[in-house]
């Protein structure tokens, strides 16, 4: 009888520990955004011609994104689209699906020479699987 009780207690303890581990692993995955944008640095000189944006996928899933992005400046307490250097310039983005494979990093190039840049806070916005990813930086 005693052996049976010990066996049942051991099973209950094992199941409790297993459940806690599963809960902790699930919470950990939700705590950190595993698909994100990053930069080499946070402050850039206005004379720089381009900025490399890194698109990270630290998951085991495949994601789809496109060429399109938004580039904004923080002005008068709100985010506004950055104006082009040439008012006649309109950037067109091919409507293609690019693959961001599992555990990979891709790179976008933001050409600053196409925009009217002044010192300030900027943000680059990219949709990946219909989720907006944002990275912010300063131009001096």
PDB file of N, CA and C in Angstrom, residues 31-123:
ATOM      1  N   UNK A  31       7.034  36.609 -24.107  1.00  0.00           N
ATOM      2  CA  UNK A  31       7.621  37.793 -23.488  1.00  0.00           C
ATOM      3  C   UNK A  31       8.507  38.569 -24.451  1.00  0.00           C
ATOM      4  N   UNK A  32       9.220  37.890 -25.302  1.00  0.00           N
ATOM      5  CA  UNK A  32      10.169  38.541 -26.184  1.00  0.00           C
ATOM      6  C   UNK A  32       9.654  38.459 -27.605  1.00  0.00           C
ATOM      7  N   UNK A  33       9.702  39.601 -28.297  1.00  0.00           N
ATOM      8  CA  UNK A  33       9.306  39.605 -29.691  1.00  0.00           C
ATOM      9  C   UNK A  33      10.453  39.006 -30.490  1.00  0.00           C
ATOM     10  N   UNK A  34      10.225  37.891 -31.116  1.00  0.00           N
ATOM     11  CA  UNK A  34      11.286  37.151 -31.784  1.00  0.00           C
ATOM     12  C   UNK A  34      11.438  37.500 -33.259  1.00  0.00           C
ATOM     13  N   UNK A  35      10.574  38.375 -33.773  1.00  0.00           N
ATOM     14  CA  UNK A  35      10.721  38.914 -35.119  1.00  0.00           C
ATOM     15  C   UNK A  35      10.790  40.426 -34.939  1.00  0.00           C
ATOM     16  N   UNK A  36      11.924  41.025 -35.324  1.00  0.00           N
ATOM     17  CA  UNK A  36      12.137  42.436 -34.994  1.00  0.00           C
ATOM     18  C   UNK A  36      13.137  43.081 -35.950  1.00  0.00           C
ATOM     19  N   UNK A  37      13.217  44.412 -35.879  1.00  0.00           N
ATOM     20  CA  UNK A  37      14.168  45.193 -36.657  1.00  0.00           C
ATOM     21  C   UNK A  37      15.292  45.660 -35.744  1.00  0.00           C
ATOM     22  N   UNK A  38      16.484  45.820 -36.319  1.00  0.00           N
ATOM     23  CA  UNK A  38      17.594  46.384 -35.551  1.00  0.00           C
ATOM     24  C   UNK A  38      18.485  47.211 -36.473  1.00  0.00           C
ATOM     25  N   UNK A  39      19.342  48.007 -35.843  1.00  0.00           N
ATOM     26  CA  UNK A  39      20.299  48.854 -36.552  1.00  0.00           C
ATOM     27  C   UNK A  39      21.696  48.592 -36.004  1.00  0.00           C
ATOM     28  N   UNK A  40      22.704  48.991 -36.762  1.00  0.00           N
ATOM     29  CA  UNK A  40      24.078  48.883 -36.290  1.00  0.00           C
ATOM     30  C   UNK A  40      24.322  49.891 -35.174  1.00  0.00           C
ATOM     31  N   UNK A  41      23.727  51.082 -35.294  1.00  0.00           N
ATOM     32  CA  UNK A  41      23.863  52.115 -34.271  1.00  0.00           C
ATOM     33  C   UNK A  41      22.554  52.879 -34.155  1.00  0.00           C
ATOM     34  N   UNK A  42      22.441  53.710 -33.144  1.00  0.00           N
ATOM     35  CA  UNK A  42      21.192  54.442 -32.901  1.00  0.00           C
ATOM     36  C   UNK A  42      21.252  55.891 -33.352  1.00  0.00           C
ATOM     37  N   UNK A  43      22.456  56.408 -33.611  1.00  0.00           N
ATOM     38  CA  UNK A  43      22.621  57.798 -34.036  1.00  0.00           C
ATOM     39  C   UNK A  43      23.409  57.818 -35.341  1.00  0.00           C
ATOM     40  N   UNK A  44      22.879  58.549 -36.336  1.00  0.00           N
ATOM     41  CA  UNK A  44      23.502  58.651 -37.649  1.00  0.00           C
ATOM     42  C   UNK A  44      23.748  60.112 -37.987  1.00  0.00           C
ATOM     43  N   UNK A  45      24.738  60.338 -38.834  1.00  0.00           N
ATOM     44  CA  UNK A  45      25.037  61.678 -39.320  1.00  0.00           C
ATOM     45  C   UNK A  45      24.164  61.960 -40.534  1.00  0.00           C
ATOM     46  N   UNK A  46      23.694  63.183 -40.656  1.00  0.00           N
ATOM     47  CA  UNK A  46      22.803  63.515 -41.780  1.00  0.00           C
ATOM     48  C   UNK A  46      23.516  63.408 -43.120  1.00  0.00           C
ATOM     49  N   UNK A  47      24.842  63.365 -43.123  1.00  0.00           N
ATOM     50  CA  UNK A  47      25.610  63.238 -44.364  1.00  0.00           C
ATOM     51  C   UNK A  47      25.668  61.793 -44.868  1.00  0.00           C
ATOM     52  N   UNK A  48      25.281  60.847 -44.032  1.00  0.00           N
ATOM     53  CA  UNK A  48      25.316  59.444 -44.460  1.00  0.00           C
ATOM     54  C   UNK A  48      24.298  59.217 -45.571  1.00  0.00           C
ATOM     55  N   UNK A  49      24.671  58.400 -46.525  1.00  0.00           N
ATOM     56  CA  UNK A  49      23.815  58.171 -47.694  1.00  0.00           C
ATOM     57  C   UNK A  49      22.771  57.083 -47.470  1.00  0.00           C
ATOM     58  N   UNK A  50      23.089  56.117 -46.608  1.00  0.00           N
ATOM     59  CA  UNK A  50      22.147  55.025 -46.389  1.00  0.00           C
ATOM     60  C   UNK A  50      22.309  54.414 -45.003  1.00  0.00           C
ATOM     61  N   UNK A  51      21.244  53.739 -44.593  1.00  0.00           N
ATOM     62  CA  UNK A  51      21.226  53.025 -43.322  1.00  0.00           C
ATOM     63  C   UNK A  51      20.797  51.592 -43.617  1.00  0.00           C
ATOM     64  N   UNK A  52      21.497  50.634 -43.039  1.00  0.00           N
ATOM     65  CA  UNK A  52      21.109  49.230 -43.182  1.00  0.00           C
ATOM     66  C   UNK A  52      20.172  48.854 -42.046  1.00  0.00           C
ATOM     67  N   UNK A  53      19.001  48.357 -42.405  1.00  0.00           N
ATOM     68  CA  UNK A  53      18.003  47.890 -41.443  1.00  0.00           C
ATOM     69  C   UNK A  53      18.069  46.363 -41.440  1.00  0.00           C
ATOM     70  N   UNK A  54      18.257  45.773 -40.282  1.00  0.00           N
ATOM     71  CA  UNK A  54      18.301  44.314 -40.154  1.00  0.00           C
ATOM     72  C   UNK A  54      16.927  43.797 -39.746  1.00  0.00           C
ATOM     73  N   UNK A  55      16.438  42.803 -40.467  1.00  0.00           N
ATOM     74  CA  UNK A  55      15.149  42.182 -40.164  1.00  0.00           C
ATOM     75  C   UNK A  55      15.456  40.790 -39.608  1.00  0.00           C
ATOM     76  N   UNK A  56      15.176  40.601 -38.324  1.00  0.00           N
ATOM     77  CA  UNK A  56      15.521  39.358 -37.628  1.00  0.00           C
ATOM     78  C   UNK A  56      14.308  38.443 -37.483  1.00  0.00           C
ATOM     79  N   UNK A  57      14.554  37.164 -37.654  1.00  0.00           N
ATOM     80  CA  UNK A  57      13.557  36.142 -37.355  1.00  0.00           C
ATOM     81  C   UNK A  57      14.229  35.101 -36.467  1.00  0.00           C
ATOM     82  N   UNK A  58      13.978  35.193 -35.168  1.00  0.00           N
ATOM     83  CA  UNK A  58      14.566  34.250 -34.213  1.00  0.00           C
ATOM     84  C   UNK A  58      13.584  33.141 -33.842  1.00  0.00           C
ATOM     85  N   UNK A  59      12.724  32.774 -34.791  1.00  0.00           N
ATOM     86  CA  UNK A  59      11.749  31.712 -34.552  1.00  0.00           C
ATOM     87  C   UNK A  59      12.047  30.538 -35.479  1.00  0.00           C
ATOM     88  N   UNK A  60      11.263  29.494 -35.338  1.00  0.00           N
ATOM     89  CA  UNK A  60      11.373  28.331 -36.222  1.00  0.00           C
ATOM     90  C   UNK A  60      10.382  28.430 -37.379  1.00  0.00           C
ATOM     91  N   UNK A  61       9.678  29.556 -37.453  1.00  0.00           N
ATOM     92  CA  UNK A  61       8.655  29.762 -38.481  1.00  0.00           C
ATOM     93  C   UNK A  61       9.215  30.592 -39.641  1.00  0.00           C
ATOM     94  N   UNK A  62       8.567  30.496 -40.775  1.00  0.00           N
ATOM     95  CA  UNK A  62       8.885  31.309 -41.942  1.00  0.00           C
ATOM     96  C   UNK A  62       7.924  32.492 -41.983  1.00  0.00           C
ATOM     97  N   UNK A  63       8.422  33.675 -42.320  1.00  0.00           N
ATOM     98  CA  UNK A  63       7.589  34.871 -42.402  1.00  0.00           C
ATOM     99  C   UNK A  63       7.705  35.486 -43.786  1.00  0.00           C
ATOM    100  N   UNK A  64       6.674  36.229 -44.159  1.00  0.00           N
ATOM    101  CA  UNK A  64       6.644  36.899 -45.458  1.00  0.00           C
ATOM    102  C   UNK A  64       6.598  38.405 -45.229  1.00  0.00           C
ATOM    103  N   UNK A  65       7.369  39.128 -46.034  1.00  0.00           N
ATOM    104  CA  UNK A  65       7.351  40.591 -45.988  1.00  0.00           C
ATOM    105  C   UNK A  65       7.545  41.108 -47.405  1.00  0.00           C
ATOM    106  N   UNK A  66       7.387  42.403 -47.593  1.00  0.00           N
ATOM    107  CA  UNK A  66       7.527  42.991 -48.916  1.00  0.00           C
ATOM    108  C   UNK A  66       8.600  44.063 -48.949  1.00  0.00           C
ATOM    109  N   UNK A  67       8.724  44.701 -50.100  1.00  0.00           N
ATOM    110  CA  UNK A  67       9.696  45.778 -50.258  1.00  0.00           C
ATOM    111  C   UNK A  67       9.240  47.069 -49.583  1.00  0.00           C
ATOM    112  N   UNK A  68       7.942  47.240 -49.461  1.00  0.00           N
ATOM    113  CA  UNK A  68       7.388  48.496 -48.950  1.00  0.00           C
ATOM    114  C   UNK A  68       7.818  48.762 -47.513  1.00  0.00           C
ATOM    115  N   UNK A  69       8.030  50.039 -47.223  1.00  0.00           N
ATOM    116  CA  UNK A  69       8.320  50.499 -45.869  1.00  0.00           C
ATOM    117  C   UNK A  69       7.799  51.921 -45.718  1.00  0.00           C
ATOM    118  N   UNK A  70       7.700  52.379 -44.499  1.00  0.00           N
ATOM    119  CA  UNK A  70       7.363  53.770 -44.208  1.00  0.00           C
ATOM    120  C   UNK A  70       8.537  54.378 -43.462  1.00  0.00           C
ATOM    121  N   UNK A  71       8.808  55.647 -43.756  1.00  0.00           N
ATOM    122  CA  UNK A  71       9.908  56.375 -43.132  1.00  0.00           C
ATOM    123  C   UNK A  71       9.335  57.673 -42.589  1.00  0.00           C
ATOM    124  N   UNK A  72       9.441  57.864 -41.281  1.00  0.00           N
ATOM    125  CA  UNK A  72       8.784  59.004 -40.636  1.00  0.00           C
ATOM    126  C   UNK A  72       9.738  59.758 -39.719  1.00  0.00           C
ATOM    127  N   UNK A  73       9.405  61.044 -39.521  1.00  0.00           N
ATOM    128  CA  UNK A  73      10.149  61.914 -38.618  1.00  0.00           C
ATOM    129  C   UNK A  73       9.196  62.402 -37.534  1.00  0.00           C
ATOM    130  N   UNK A  74       9.720  62.568 -36.323  1.00  0.00           N
ATOM    131  CA  UNK A  74       8.905  63.067 -35.211  1.00  0.00           C
ATOM    132  C   UNK A  74       9.006  64.585 -35.210  1.00  0.00           C
ATOM    133  N   UNK A  75       7.877  65.217 -35.544  1.00  0.00           N
ATOM    134  CA  UNK A  75       7.846  66.670 -35.677  1.00  0.00           C
ATOM    135  C   UNK A  75       6.546  67.197 -35.082  1.00  0.00           C
ATOM    136  N   UNK A  76       6.628  68.237 -34.286  1.00  0.00           N
ATOM    137  CA  UNK A  76       5.447  68.852 -33.667  1.00  0.00           C
ATOM    138  C   UNK A  76       4.611  67.827 -32.895  1.00  0.00           C
ATOM    139  N   UNK A  77       5.278  66.985 -32.126  1.00  0.00           N
ATOM    140  CA  UNK A  77       4.634  65.981 -31.263  1.00  0.00           C
ATOM    141  C   UNK A  77       3.844  64.913 -32.011  1.00  0.00           C
ATOM    142  N   UNK A  78       4.216  64.654 -33.269  1.00  0.00           N
ATOM    143  CA  UNK A  78       3.560  63.574 -34.022  1.00  0.00           C
ATOM    144  C   UNK A  78       4.517  63.047 -35.092  1.00  0.00           C
ATOM    145  N   UNK A  79       4.232  61.833 -35.541  1.00  0.00           N
ATOM    146  CA  UNK A  79       5.031  61.213 -36.594  1.00  0.00           C
ATOM    147  C   UNK A  79       4.475  61.618 -37.948  1.00  0.00           C
ATOM    148  N   UNK A  80       5.368  62.076 -38.844  1.00  0.00           N
ATOM    149  CA  UNK A  80       4.984  62.480 -40.199  1.00  0.00           C
ATOM    150  C   UNK A  80       5.882  61.764 -41.202  1.00  0.00           C
ATOM    151  N   UNK A  81       5.333  61.493 -42.390  1.00  0.00           N
ATOM    152  CA  UNK A  81       6.155  60.909 -43.447  1.00  0.00           C
ATOM    153  C   UNK A  81       7.251  61.893 -43.832  1.00  0.00           C
ATOM    154  N   UNK A  82       8.439  61.372 -44.098  1.00  0.00           N
ATOM    155  CA  UNK A  82       9.564  62.214 -44.498  1.00  0.00           C
ATOM    156  C   UNK A  82       9.396  62.567 -45.971  1.00  0.00           C
ATOM    157  N   UNK A  83       9.591  63.851 -46.303  1.00  0.00           N
ATOM    158  CA  UNK A  83       9.441  64.327 -47.680  1.00  0.00           C
ATOM    159  C   UNK A  83      10.648  63.896 -48.519  1.00  0.00           C
ATOM    160  N   UNK A  84      10.390  63.680 -49.808  1.00  0.00           N
ATOM    161  CA  UNK A  84      11.463  63.354 -50.740  1.00  0.00           C
ATOM    162  C   UNK A  84      12.252  64.614 -51.084  1.00  0.00           C
ATOM    163  N   UNK A  85      13.515  64.442 -51.479  1.00  0.00           N
ATOM    164  CA  UNK A  85      14.342  65.567 -51.910  1.00  0.00           C
ATOM    165  C   UNK A  85      13.719  66.202 -53.144  1.00  0.00           C
ATOM    166  N   UNK A  86      13.290  65.376 -54.067  1.00  0.00           N
ATOM    167  CA  UNK A  86      12.665  65.828 -55.312  1.00  0.00           C
ATOM    168  C   UNK A  86      11.162  65.624 -55.179  1.00  0.00           C
ATOM    169  N   UNK A  87      10.399  66.704 -55.243  1.00  0.00           N
ATOM    170  CA  UNK A  87       8.941  66.604 -55.092  1.00  0.00           C
ATOM    171  C   UNK A  87       8.294  65.752 -56.175  1.00  0.00           C
ATOM    172  N   UNK A  88       8.972  65.584 -57.304  1.00  0.00           N
ATOM    173  CA  UNK A  88       8.426  64.765 -58.388  1.00  0.00           C
ATOM    174  C   UNK A  88       8.743  63.282 -58.207  1.00  0.00           C
ATOM    175  N   UNK A  89       9.573  62.983 -57.220  1.00  0.00           N
ATOM    176  CA  UNK A  89       9.966  61.593 -56.984  1.00  0.00           C
ATOM    177  C   UNK A  89       8.883  60.870 -56.201  1.00  0.00           C
ATOM    178  N   UNK A  90       8.498  59.734 -56.695  1.00  0.00           N
ATOM    179  CA  UNK A  90       7.589  58.847 -55.977  1.00  0.00           C
ATOM    180  C   UNK A  90       8.200  57.464 -55.997  1.00  0.00           C
ATOM    181  N   UNK A  91       8.424  56.909 -54.828  1.00  0.00           N
ATOM    182  CA  UNK A  91       8.972  55.559 -54.777  1.00  0.00           C
ATOM    183  C   UNK A  91       7.852  54.552 -54.992  1.00  0.00           C
ATOM    184  N   UNK A  92       8.110  53.599 -55.852  1.00  0.00           N
ATOM    185  CA  UNK A  92       7.167  52.518 -56.077  1.00  0.00           C
ATOM    186  C   UNK A  92       7.808  51.233 -55.584  1.00  0.00           C
ATOM    187  N   UNK A  93       7.022  50.439 -54.922  1.00  0.00           N
ATOM    188  CA  UNK A  93       7.528  49.187 -54.372  1.00  0.00           C
ATOM    189  C   UNK A  93       6.888  48.030 -55.125  1.00  0.00           C
ATOM    190  N   UNK A  94       7.706  47.090 -55.557  1.00  0.00           N
ATOM    191  CA  UNK A  94       7.169  45.893 -56.205  1.00  0.00           C
ATOM    192  C   UNK A  94       6.350  45.121 -55.172  1.00  0.00           C
ATOM    193  N   UNK A  95       5.187  44.682 -55.590  1.00  0.00           N
ATOM    194  CA  UNK A  95       4.298  43.941 -54.685  1.00  0.00           C
ATOM    195  C   UNK A  95       4.681  42.463 -54.732  1.00  0.00           C
ATOM    196  N   UNK A  96       5.778  42.154 -54.066  1.00  0.00           N
ATOM    197  CA  UNK A  96       6.278  40.782 -54.043  1.00  0.00           C
ATOM    198  C   UNK A  96       6.346  40.296 -52.608  1.00  0.00           C
ATOM    199  N   UNK A  97       6.296  39.001 -52.461  1.00  0.00           N
ATOM    200  CA  UNK A  97       6.451  38.407 -51.135  1.00  0.00           C
ATOM    201  C   UNK A  97       7.865  37.889 -50.972  1.00  0.00           C
ATOM    202  N   UNK A  98       8.589  38.474 -50.045  1.00  0.00           N
ATOM    203  CA  UNK A  98       9.947  38.031 -49.745  1.00  0.00           C
ATOM    204  C   UNK A  98       9.902  37.118 -48.527  1.00  0.00           C
ATOM    205  N   UNK A  99      10.733  36.106 -48.521  1.00  0.00           N
ATOM    206  CA  UNK A  99      10.713  35.114 -47.447  1.00  0.00           C
ATOM    207  C   UNK A  99      11.784  35.440 -46.410  1.00  0.00           C
ATOM    208  N   UNK A 100      11.354  35.477 -45.160  1.00  0.00           N
ATOM    209  CA  UNK A 100      12.261  35.604 -44.022  1.00  0.00           C
ATOM    210  C   UNK A 100      12.262  34.244 -43.340  1.00  0.00           C
ATOM    211  N   UNK A 101      13.277  33.458 -43.654  1.00  0.00           N
ATOM    212  CA  UNK A 101      13.332  32.081 -43.178  1.00  0.00           C
ATOM    213  C   UNK A 101      13.526  31.970 -41.674  1.00  0.00           C
ATOM    214  N   UNK A 102      13.318  30.780 -41.144  1.00  0.00           N
ATOM    215  CA  UNK A 102      13.523  30.546 -39.717  1.00  0.00           C
ATOM    216  C   UNK A 102      14.958  30.872 -39.301  1.00  0.00           C
ATOM    217  N   UNK A 103      15.101  31.464 -38.130  1.00  0.00           N
ATOM    218  CA  UNK A 103      16.423  31.785 -37.567  1.00  0.00           C
ATOM    219  C   UNK A 103      17.336  32.464 -38.586  1.00  0.00           C
ATOM    220  N   UNK A 104      16.838  33.548 -39.176  1.00  0.00           N
ATOM    221  CA  UNK A 104      17.616  34.240 -40.201  1.00  0.00           C
ATOM    222  C   UNK A 104      17.542  35.753 -40.015  1.00  0.00           C
ATOM    223  N   UNK A 105      18.409  36.438 -40.749  1.00  0.00           N
ATOM    224  CA  UNK A 105      18.431  37.900 -40.764  1.00  0.00           C
ATOM    225  C   UNK A 105      18.523  38.339 -42.217  1.00  0.00           C
ATOM    226  N   UNK A 106      17.663  39.271 -42.609  1.00  0.00           N
ATOM    227  CA  UNK A 106      17.723  39.887 -43.938  1.00  0.00           C
ATOM    228  C   UNK A 106      18.025  41.368 -43.730  1.00  0.00           C
ATOM    229  N   UNK A 107      18.382  42.055 -44.807  1.00  0.00           N
ATOM    230  CA  UNK A 107      18.772  43.457 -44.693  1.00  0.00           C
ATOM    231  C   UNK A 107      18.012  44.303 -45.706  1.00  0.00           C
ATOM    232  N   UNK A 108      17.522  45.439 -45.245  1.00  0.00           N
ATOM    233  CA  UNK A 108      16.944  46.464 -46.112  1.00  0.00           C
ATOM    234  C   UNK A 108      17.894  47.651 -46.090  1.00  0.00           C
ATOM    235  N   UNK A 109      17.933  48.380 -47.191  1.00  0.00           N
ATOM    236  CA  UNK A 109      18.742  49.595 -47.256  1.00  0.00           C
ATOM    237  C   UNK A 109      17.792  50.786 -47.345  1.00  0.00           C
ATOM    238  N   UNK A 110      17.936  51.701 -46.411  1.00  0.00           N
ATOM    239  CA  UNK A 110      17.177  52.955 -46.419  1.00  0.00           C
ATOM    240  C   UNK A 110      18.098  54.016 -47.006  1.00  0.00           C
ATOM    241  N   UNK A 111      17.771  54.490 -48.198  1.00  0.00           N
ATOM    242  CA  UNK A 111      18.596  55.492 -48.881  1.00  0.00           C
ATOM    243  C   UNK A 111      18.213  56.885 -48.401  1.00  0.00           C
ATOM    244  N   UNK A 112      19.024  57.446 -47.541  1.00  0.00           N
ATOM    245  CA  UNK A 112      18.749  58.773 -46.990  1.00  0.00           C
ATOM    246  C   UNK A 112      18.864  59.863 -48.043  1.00  0.00           C
ATOM    247  N   UNK A 113      19.664  59.636 -49.085  1.00  0.00           N
ATOM    248  CA  UNK A 113      19.851  60.655 -50.113  1.00  0.00           C
ATOM    249  C   UNK A 113      18.581  60.929 -50.922  1.00  0.00           C
ATOM    250  N   UNK A 114      17.563  60.098 -50.790  1.00  0.00           N
ATOM    251  CA  UNK A 114      16.291  60.326 -51.487  1.00  0.00           C
ATOM    252  C   UNK A 114      15.351  61.242 -50.704  1.00  0.00           C
ATOM    253  N   UNK A 115      15.690  61.522 -49.459  1.00  0.00           N
ATOM    254  CA  UNK A 115      14.785  62.240 -48.565  1.00  0.00           C
ATOM    255  C   UNK A 115      15.371  63.569 -48.106  1.00  0.00           C
ATOM    256  N   UNK A 116      14.472  64.480 -47.742  1.00  0.00           N
ATOM    257  CA  UNK A 116      14.871  65.745 -47.120  1.00  0.00           C
ATOM    258  C   UNK A 116      15.114  65.466 -45.643  1.00  0.00           C
ATOM    259  N   UNK A 117      16.367  65.375 -45.281  1.00  0.00           N
ATOM    260  CA  UNK A 117      16.743  64.989 -43.921  1.00  0.00           C
ATOM    261  C   UNK A 117      17.223  66.207 -43.144  1.00  0.00           C
ATOM    262  N   UNK A 118      16.729  66.332 -41.938  1.00  0.00           N
ATOM    263  CA  UNK A 118      17.231  67.333 -40.998  1.00  0.00           C
ATOM    264  C   UNK A 118      17.429  66.622 -39.664  1.00  0.00           C
ATOM    265  N   UNK A 119      18.202  67.194 -38.764  1.00  0.00           N
ATOM    266  CA  UNK A 119      18.404  66.529 -37.474  1.00  0.00           C
ATOM    267  C   UNK A 119      17.076  66.263 -36.766  1.00  0.00           C
ATOM    268  N   UNK A 120      16.969  65.087 -36.152  1.00  0.00           N
ATOM    269  CA  UNK A 120      15.750  64.743 -35.429  1.00  0.00           C
ATOM    270  C   UNK A 120      15.631  63.254 -35.175  1.00  0.00           C
ATOM    271  N   UNK A 121      14.457  62.872 -34.658  1.00  0.00           N
ATOM    272  CA  UNK A 121      14.168  61.464 -34.373  1.00  0.00           C
ATOM    273  C   UNK A 121      13.356  60.886 -35.530  1.00  0.00           C
ATOM    274  N   UNK A 122      13.760  59.704 -35.990  1.00  0.00           N
ATOM    275  CA  UNK A 122      13.132  59.059 -37.136  1.00  0.00           C
ATOM    276  C   UNK A 122      12.713  57.639 -36.773  1.00  0.00           C
ATOM    277  N   UNK A 123      11.791  57.114 -37.582  1.00  0.00           N
ATOM    278  CA  UNK A 123      11.431  55.709 -37.433  1.00  0.00           C
ATOM    279  C   UNK A 123      11.219  55.085 -38.804  1.00  0.00           C
TER     280      UNK A 123
END
